[in-house]
Amino acid sequence: MEEQILQYRDAVYEQVVKVGKSLGNVTRLRILDLLVQGPKTVENLANTIGLSVATTSRNLQILKKARLVEIERHKNFVTYRLTSDQIKQLISLLVTVAEQSQPELAAIQTTFKQQTGSPQALTISALKAKLTAESTYLVDLRPNDEYETQHLPGAHNIPYDELPQHLAELPQDKEIVVYCRGRLCAYANVASQALHDAGFKVATFNQSVWEWNQLMSS
C-alpha cells in the first residue's frame, strides 16, 4: 500500500509540474499576459512580442498541451484564448507573489518609474473615487482590439503609439489617468511623462482591467 501511495503522489505532482514547466519561460508568460486582454491570432501575438510567427506558434503549442490556452476557429482565421478565467487569476497571483518575494522586481520597477518620471500609481479604490467624482479623463493605451474586448468604465481608447497625435483632444481642465495592460506593462509610465511634459495633470493606473473587474464584482 505504501508503494501505491508513493506512485500516486509522484503521478499527481507530475501533472502539476507540467503547468509549472509551461509557465517557466519569459515568452510564454508574455503570451499569457497578452491573452488576459482577450483572444489573439498568432500573427498578432508575434508582432506584439517581437518574435517570428514560427517561434510564437511553438510556444503556443506548449501552452496548448498544458491546456492553458485553446484554439477558437473562425471562418477565415484562428485565434488563441485562455482556457478559463482561472488562468487570468493565476497570472495575477504570480505577479503578486513575484512582487512580494523578489526584491529585484521592485528595484527594476522603482528604477524605471524614476527614469520615466511617472507619478505614484492610483489604487483601485482611489481611481473609483475619481471616476465617481467625474474629475478625470481616463485613457486606455492598449490596441483597439483589446479595448473593444473589455475596458474600464468611461475610458477613451488612444493606443500608445497614437498618443502624440491626440494630445490636442485631451481636456486641460481634468486630470488625465492612463492605463495599459497591468502591473508589468510600461506604457502607462512612459505616457504619463509625455503628458506631464505637455502640461497635463496626470496619474497612472497600473492594474489590469481584469483585476479591476474582479474587485468591482466582489
PDB file of C-alpha atoms in Angstrom:
ATOM      1  CA  MET A   1       0.000   0.000   0.000  1.00  0.00           C
ATOM      2  CA  GLU A   2       2.858   2.383   0.824  1.00  0.00           C
ATOM      3  CA  GLU A   3       4.329   1.891  -2.642  1.00  0.00           C
ATOM      4  CA  GLN A   4       0.933   2.584  -4.200  1.00  0.00           C
ATOM      5  CA  ILE A   5       0.682   5.833  -2.225  1.00  0.00           C
ATOM      6  CA  LEU A   6       4.135   6.908  -3.382  1.00  0.00           C
ATOM      7  CA  GLN A   7       3.279   6.138  -7.001  1.00  0.00           C
ATOM      8  CA  TYR A   8       0.073   8.130  -6.690  1.00  0.00           C
ATOM      9  CA  ARG A   9       1.914  11.085  -5.140  1.00  0.00           C
ATOM     10  CA  ASP A  10       4.545  11.163  -7.871  1.00  0.00           C
ATOM     11  CA  ALA A  11       1.928  10.824 -10.607  1.00  0.00           C
ATOM     12  CA  VAL A  12      -0.262  13.700  -9.416  1.00  0.00           C
ATOM     13  CA  TYR A  13       2.674  16.025  -8.758  1.00  0.00           C
ATOM     14  CA  GLU A  14       3.998  15.289 -12.238  1.00  0.00           C
ATOM     15  CA  GLN A  15       0.763  16.644 -13.701  1.00  0.00           C
ATOM     16  CA  VAL A  16       1.087  19.839 -11.664  1.00  0.00           C
ATOM     17  CA  VAL A  17       4.710  20.159 -12.785  1.00  0.00           C
ATOM     18  CA  LYS A  18       3.510  20.226 -16.404  1.00  0.00           C
ATOM     19  CA  VAL A  19       1.751  23.504 -15.693  1.00  0.00           C
ATOM     20  CA  GLY A  20       4.776  24.892 -13.873  1.00  0.00           C
ATOM     21  CA  LYS A  21       7.109  23.983 -16.727  1.00  0.00           C
ATOM     22  CA  SER A  22       4.874  25.669 -19.272  1.00  0.00           C
ATOM     23  CA  LEU A  23       4.995  28.882 -17.201  1.00  0.00           C
ATOM     24  CA  GLY A  24       8.769  28.838 -16.741  1.00  0.00           C
ATOM     25  CA  ASN A  25       9.576  30.855 -19.850  1.00  0.00           C
ATOM     26  CA  VAL A  26       9.525  34.621 -20.475  1.00  0.00           C
ATOM     27  CA  THR A  27       7.939  34.334 -23.923  1.00  0.00           C
ATOM     28  CA  ARG A  28       5.131  32.080 -22.721  1.00  0.00           C
ATOM     29  CA  LEU A  29       4.399  34.347 -19.759  1.00  0.00           C
ATOM     30  CA  ARG A  30       4.201  37.310 -22.125  1.00  0.00           C
ATOM     31  CA  ILE A  31       1.812  35.370 -24.354  1.00  0.00           C
ATOM     32  CA  LEU A  32      -0.433  34.517 -21.414  1.00  0.00           C
ATOM     33  CA  ASP A  33      -0.352  38.105 -20.172  1.00  0.00           C
ATOM     34  CA  LEU A  34      -1.424  39.305 -23.620  1.00  0.00           C
ATOM     35  CA  LEU A  35      -4.218  36.735 -23.779  1.00  0.00           C
ATOM     36  CA  VAL A  36      -5.548  38.072 -20.468  1.00  0.00           C
ATOM     37  CA  GLN A  37      -6.535  41.086 -22.587  1.00  0.00           C
ATOM     38  CA  GLY A  38      -8.548  38.905 -24.975  1.00  0.00           C
ATOM     39  CA  PRO A  39      -8.234  36.378 -27.839  1.00  0.00           C
ATOM     40  CA  LYS A  40      -5.484  36.985 -30.399  1.00  0.00           C
ATOM     41  CA  THR A  41      -4.156  35.459 -33.590  1.00  0.00           C
ATOM     42  CA  VAL A  42      -0.654  34.029 -33.650  1.00  0.00           C
ATOM     43  CA  GLU A  43       0.340  36.838 -36.032  1.00  0.00           C
ATOM     44  CA  ASN A  44      -0.924  39.478 -33.605  1.00  0.00           C
ATOM     45  CA  LEU A  45       0.924  37.851 -30.712  1.00  0.00           C
ATOM     46  CA  ALA A  46       4.138  37.511 -32.714  1.00  0.00           C
ATOM     47  CA  ASN A  47       4.022  41.147 -33.805  1.00  0.00           C
ATOM     48  CA  THR A  48       3.375  42.401 -30.269  1.00  0.00           C
ATOM     49  CA  ILE A  49       6.074  40.265 -28.666  1.00  0.00           C
ATOM     50  CA  GLY A  50       8.569  40.891 -31.460  1.00  0.00           C
ATOM     51  CA  LEU A  51       9.218  37.270 -32.396  1.00  0.00           C
ATOM     52  CA  SER A  52       8.654  35.225 -35.526  1.00  0.00           C
ATOM     53  CA  VAL A  53       5.318  33.544 -36.121  1.00  0.00           C
ATOM     54  CA  ALA A  54       7.082  30.164 -36.022  1.00  0.00           C
ATOM     55  CA  THR A  55       8.633  30.791 -32.588  1.00  0.00           C
ATOM     56  CA  THR A  56       5.383  32.178 -31.210  1.00  0.00           C
ATOM     57  CA  SER A  57       3.468  29.196 -32.577  1.00  0.00           C
ATOM     58  CA  ARG A  58       5.863  26.730 -30.921  1.00  0.00           C
ATOM     59  CA  ASN A  59       5.327  28.393 -27.554  1.00  0.00           C
ATOM     60  CA  LEU A  60       1.565  28.425 -28.066  1.00  0.00           C
ATOM     61  CA  GLN A  61       1.645  24.687 -28.707  1.00  0.00           C
ATOM     62  CA  ILE A  62       3.397  24.140 -25.366  1.00  0.00           C
ATOM     63  CA  LEU A  63       0.722  26.207 -23.616  1.00  0.00           C
ATOM     64  CA  LYS A  64      -1.991  24.355 -25.517  1.00  0.00           C
ATOM     65  CA  LYS A  65      -0.526  20.993 -24.499  1.00  0.00           C
ATOM     66  CA  ALA A  66      -0.646  22.163 -20.868  1.00  0.00           C
ATOM     67  CA  ARG A  67      -4.290  23.166 -21.508  1.00  0.00           C
ATOM     68  CA  LEU A  68      -3.665  26.788 -20.581  1.00  0.00           C
ATOM     69  CA  VAL A  69      -4.755  28.060 -23.998  1.00  0.00           C
ATOM     70  CA  GLU A  70      -7.139  26.782 -26.630  1.00  0.00           C
ATOM     71  CA  ILE A  71      -7.978  27.476 -30.254  1.00  0.00           C
ATOM     72  CA  GLU A  72     -11.095  29.250 -31.415  1.00  0.00           C
ATOM     73  CA  ARG A  73     -11.787  28.735 -35.114  1.00  0.00           C
ATOM     74  CA  HIS A  74     -13.428  31.456 -37.169  1.00  0.00           C
ATOM     75  CA  LYS A  75     -14.423  31.433 -40.824  1.00  0.00           C
ATOM     76  CA  ASN A  76     -11.132  32.734 -42.208  1.00  0.00           C
ATOM     77  CA  PHE A  77      -8.745  32.701 -39.261  1.00  0.00           C
ATOM     78  CA  VAL A  78      -7.890  31.139 -35.915  1.00  0.00           C
ATOM     79  CA  THR A  79      -7.437  32.848 -32.554  1.00  0.00           C
ATOM     80  CA  TYR A  80      -5.960  31.651 -29.281  1.00  0.00           C
ATOM     81  CA  ARG A  81      -7.601  32.311 -25.947  1.00  0.00           C
ATOM     82  CA  LEU A  82      -7.115  31.308 -22.315  1.00  0.00           C
ATOM     83  CA  THR A  83      -8.967  28.164 -21.315  1.00  0.00           C
ATOM     84  CA  SER A  84     -10.551  29.787 -18.254  1.00  0.00           C
ATOM     85  CA  ASP A  85     -10.606  32.856 -16.025  1.00  0.00           C
ATOM     86  CA  GLN A  86      -8.572  30.828 -13.543  1.00  0.00           C
ATOM     87  CA  ILE A  87      -5.569  31.357 -15.823  1.00  0.00           C
ATOM     88  CA  LYS A  88      -6.075  35.121 -15.510  1.00  0.00           C
ATOM     89  CA  GLN A  89      -6.196  34.705 -11.749  1.00  0.00           C
ATOM     90  CA  LEU A  90      -3.028  32.590 -11.886  1.00  0.00           C
ATOM     91  CA  ILE A  91      -1.106  35.255 -13.821  1.00  0.00           C
ATOM     92  CA  SER A  92      -2.293  37.990 -11.451  1.00  0.00           C
ATOM     93  CA  LEU A  93      -1.307  35.922  -8.417  1.00  0.00           C
ATOM     94  CA  LEU A  94       2.053  35.046  -9.962  1.00  0.00           C
ATOM     95  CA  VAL A  95       2.835  38.746 -10.409  1.00  0.00           C
ATOM     96  CA  THR A  96       1.758  39.455  -6.821  1.00  0.00           C
ATOM     97  CA  VAL A  97       3.977  36.680  -5.445  1.00  0.00           C
ATOM     98  CA  ALA A  98       6.918  37.936  -7.520  1.00  0.00           C
ATOM     99  CA  GLU A  99       6.385  41.498  -6.268  1.00  0.00           C
ATOM    100  CA  GLN A 100       6.368  40.271  -2.674  1.00  0.00           C
ATOM    101  CA  SER A 101       9.192  37.731  -2.872  1.00  0.00           C
ATOM    102  CA  GLN A 102      11.598  39.144  -5.464  1.00  0.00           C
ATOM    103  CA  PRO A 103      13.233  42.412  -4.331  1.00  0.00           C
ATOM    104  CA  GLU A 104      14.892  42.629  -7.741  1.00  0.00           C
ATOM    105  CA  LEU A 105      11.473  43.122  -9.349  1.00  0.00           C
ATOM    106  CA  ALA A 106      10.635  46.008  -7.023  1.00  0.00           C
ATOM    107  CA  ALA A 107      14.045  47.556  -7.743  1.00  0.00           C
ATOM    108  CA  ILE A 108      13.528  47.292 -11.511  1.00  0.00           C
ATOM    109  CA  GLN A 109      10.064  48.852 -11.259  1.00  0.00           C
ATOM    110  CA  THR A 110      11.266  51.664  -8.981  1.00  0.00           C
ATOM    111  CA  THR A 111      14.226  52.487 -11.222  1.00  0.00           C
ATOM    112  CA  PHE A 112      12.026  52.557 -14.318  1.00  0.00           C
ATOM    113  CA  LYS A 113       9.493  54.853 -12.663  1.00  0.00           C
ATOM    114  CA  GLN A 114      12.296  57.195 -11.627  1.00  0.00           C
ATOM    115  CA  GLN A 115      13.737  57.197 -15.140  1.00  0.00           C
ATOM    116  CA  THR A 116      10.369  57.952 -16.715  1.00  0.00           C
ATOM    117  CA  GLY A 117       9.324  60.386 -14.003  1.00  0.00           C
ATOM    118  CA  SER A 118       5.959  58.670 -13.691  1.00  0.00           C
ATOM    119  CA  PRO A 119       3.677  59.641 -10.779  1.00  0.00           C
ATOM    120  CA  GLN A 120       2.558  57.360  -7.986  1.00  0.00           C
ATOM    121  CA  ALA A 121       0.089  54.832  -9.380  1.00  0.00           C
ATOM    122  CA  LEU A 122      -3.521  55.043  -8.246  1.00  0.00           C
ATOM    123  CA  THR A 123      -5.052  52.204  -6.280  1.00  0.00           C
ATOM    124  CA  ILE A 124      -8.333  50.706  -7.457  1.00  0.00           C
ATOM    125  CA  SER A 125     -10.237  52.474  -4.672  1.00  0.00           C
ATOM    126  CA  ALA A 126      -8.584  55.821  -5.482  1.00  0.00           C
ATOM    127  CA  LEU A 127      -9.440  55.511  -9.174  1.00  0.00           C
ATOM    128  CA  LYS A 128     -13.020  54.538  -8.346  1.00  0.00           C
ATOM    129  CA  ALA A 129     -13.373  57.684  -6.228  1.00  0.00           C
ATOM    130  CA  LYS A 130     -12.000  59.877  -9.014  1.00  0.00           C
ATOM    131  CA  LEU A 131     -14.336  58.314 -11.581  1.00  0.00           C
ATOM    132  CA  THR A 132     -17.305  58.841  -9.272  1.00  0.00           C
ATOM    133  CA  ALA A 133     -16.371  62.496  -8.869  1.00  0.00           C
ATOM    134  CA  GLU A 134     -16.026  62.835 -12.660  1.00  0.00           C
ATOM    135  CA  SER A 135     -12.756  64.689 -12.137  1.00  0.00           C
ATOM    136  CA  THR A 136     -10.677  62.586 -14.507  1.00  0.00           C
ATOM    137  CA  TYR A 137     -10.341  61.772 -18.188  1.00  0.00           C
ATOM    138  CA  LEU A 138      -9.481  58.083 -18.425  1.00  0.00           C
ATOM    139  CA  VAL A 139      -7.283  56.904 -21.310  1.00  0.00           C
ATOM    140  CA  ASP A 140      -6.848  53.254 -22.322  1.00  0.00           C
ATOM    141  CA  LEU A 141      -3.471  52.950 -24.071  1.00  0.00           C
ATOM    142  CA  ARG A 142      -3.993  49.414 -25.384  1.00  0.00           C
ATOM    143  CA  PRO A 143      -4.661  48.495 -29.025  1.00  0.00           C
ATOM    144  CA  ASN A 144      -8.251  48.871 -30.173  1.00  0.00           C
ATOM    145  CA  ASP A 145      -8.984  45.122 -30.218  1.00  0.00           C
ATOM    146  CA  GLU A 146      -8.107  44.844 -26.521  1.00  0.00           C
ATOM    147  CA  TYR A 147     -10.147  47.942 -25.691  1.00  0.00           C
ATOM    148  CA  GLU A 148     -13.160  46.550 -27.561  1.00  0.00           C
ATOM    149  CA  THR A 149     -12.909  43.250 -25.666  1.00  0.00           C
ATOM    150  CA  GLN A 150     -13.123  44.970 -22.281  1.00  0.00           C
ATOM    151  CA  HIS A 151     -12.169  48.314 -20.781  1.00  0.00           C
ATOM    152  CA  LEU A 152     -12.648  50.410 -17.683  1.00  0.00           C
ATOM    153  CA  PRO A 153     -15.941  52.328 -17.457  1.00  0.00           C
ATOM    154  CA  GLY A 154     -15.809  55.648 -19.268  1.00  0.00           C
ATOM    155  CA  ALA A 155     -12.355  55.035 -20.742  1.00  0.00           C
ATOM    156  CA  HIS A 156     -11.330  56.612 -24.050  1.00  0.00           C
ATOM    157  CA  ASN A 157      -9.158  54.499 -26.325  1.00  0.00           C
ATOM    158  CA  ILE A 158      -5.966  56.163 -27.543  1.00  0.00           C
ATOM    159  CA  PRO A 159      -3.391  53.469 -28.386  1.00  0.00           C
ATOM    160  CA  TYR A 160       0.048  54.260 -27.006  1.00  0.00           C
ATOM    161  CA  ASP A 161       1.638  54.690 -30.442  1.00  0.00           C
ATOM    162  CA  GLU A 162      -1.035  57.232 -31.420  1.00  0.00           C
ATOM    163  CA  LEU A 163      -0.935  59.366 -28.269  1.00  0.00           C
ATOM    164  CA  PRO A 164       1.217  62.214 -29.702  1.00  0.00           C
ATOM    165  CA  GLN A 165      -1.343  62.808 -32.472  1.00  0.00           C
ATOM    166  CA  HIS A 166      -4.220  63.114 -29.983  1.00  0.00           C
ATOM    167  CA  LEU A 167      -2.786  65.454 -27.344  1.00  0.00           C
ATOM    168  CA  ALA A 168      -4.867  68.378 -28.620  1.00  0.00           C
ATOM    169  CA  GLU A 169      -8.063  66.380 -27.994  1.00  0.00           C
ATOM    170  CA  LEU A 170      -7.389  65.894 -24.277  1.00  0.00           C
ATOM    171  CA  PRO A 171      -9.104  68.220 -21.775  1.00  0.00           C
ATOM    172  CA  GLN A 172      -6.840  70.670 -19.967  1.00  0.00           C
ATOM    173  CA  ASP A 173      -9.240  71.075 -17.031  1.00  0.00           C
ATOM    174  CA  LYS A 174      -9.222  67.420 -15.928  1.00  0.00           C
ATOM    175  CA  GLU A 175      -6.634  65.030 -14.585  1.00  0.00           C
ATOM    176  CA  ILE A 176      -5.608  62.527 -17.261  1.00  0.00           C
ATOM    177  CA  VAL A 177      -5.396  58.964 -15.940  1.00  0.00           C
ATOM    178  CA  VAL A 178      -3.663  56.472 -18.227  1.00  0.00           C
ATOM    179  CA  TYR A 179      -3.588  52.686 -18.026  1.00  0.00           C
ATOM    180  CA  CYS A 180      -2.425  49.781 -20.169  1.00  0.00           C
ATOM    181  CA  ARG A 181      -2.243  46.001 -19.658  1.00  0.00           C
ATOM    182  CA  GLY A 182      -1.404  45.781 -15.981  1.00  0.00           C
ATOM    183  CA  ARG A 183       1.399  45.899 -13.454  1.00  0.00           C
ATOM    184  CA  LEU A 184       4.132  44.674 -15.803  1.00  0.00           C
ATOM    185  CA  CYS A 185       3.191  46.998 -18.663  1.00  0.00           C
ATOM    186  CA  ALA A 186       5.479  50.013 -19.185  1.00  0.00           C
ATOM    187  CA  TYR A 187       3.299  52.109 -21.492  1.00  0.00           C
ATOM    188  CA  ALA A 188       1.347  53.942 -18.778  1.00  0.00           C
ATOM    189  CA  ASN A 189       4.529  55.110 -17.052  1.00  0.00           C
ATOM    190  CA  VAL A 190       6.109  56.379 -20.281  1.00  0.00           C
ATOM    191  CA  ALA A 191       2.880  58.008 -21.471  1.00  0.00           C
ATOM    192  CA  SER A 192       2.395  59.785 -18.150  1.00  0.00           C
ATOM    193  CA  GLN A 193       5.765  61.502 -18.526  1.00  0.00           C
ATOM    194  CA  ALA A 194       4.927  62.610 -22.069  1.00  0.00           C
ATOM    195  CA  LEU A 195       1.607  64.024 -20.875  1.00  0.00           C
ATOM    196  CA  HIS A 196       3.254  65.773 -17.942  1.00  0.00           C
ATOM    197  CA  ASP A 197       5.801  67.357 -20.275  1.00  0.00           C
ATOM    198  CA  ALA A 198       2.903  68.547 -22.452  1.00  0.00           C
ATOM    199  CA  GLY A 199       1.411  70.400 -19.480  1.00  0.00           C
ATOM    200  CA  PHE A 200      -1.269  67.966 -18.327  1.00  0.00           C
ATOM    201  CA  LYS A 201      -2.018  66.909 -14.773  1.00  0.00           C
ATOM    202  CA  VAL A 202      -1.601  63.153 -14.995  1.00  0.00           C
ATOM    203  CA  ALA A 203      -1.832  59.944 -12.964  1.00  0.00           C
ATOM    204  CA  THR A 204      -1.390  56.272 -13.779  1.00  0.00           C
ATOM    205  CA  PHE A 205      -3.395  53.153 -13.016  1.00  0.00           C
ATOM    206  CA  ASN A 206      -1.157  50.096 -13.259  1.00  0.00           C
ATOM    207  CA  GLN A 207      -3.529  47.212 -12.630  1.00  0.00           C
ATOM    208  CA  SER A 208      -5.283  45.283 -15.362  1.00  0.00           C
ATOM    209  CA  VAL A 209      -8.879  45.636 -16.477  1.00  0.00           C
ATOM    210  CA  TRP A 210      -9.451  42.069 -15.296  1.00  0.00           C
ATOM    211  CA  GLU A 211      -8.150  42.911 -11.803  1.00  0.00           C
ATOM    212  CA  TRP A 212     -10.441  45.955 -11.721  1.00  0.00           C
ATOM    213  CA  ASN A 213     -13.446  43.860 -12.756  1.00  0.00           C
ATOM    214  CA  GLN A 214     -12.662  41.207 -10.153  1.00  0.00           C
ATOM    215  CA  LEU A 215     -12.637  43.734  -7.326  1.00  0.00           C
ATOM    216  CA  MET A 216     -15.738  45.536  -8.573  1.00  0.00           C
ATOM    217  CA  SER A 217     -17.692  42.273  -8.730  1.00  0.00           C
ATOM    218  CA  SER A 218     -16.607  41.012  -5.306  1.00  0.00           C
TER     219      SER A 218
END
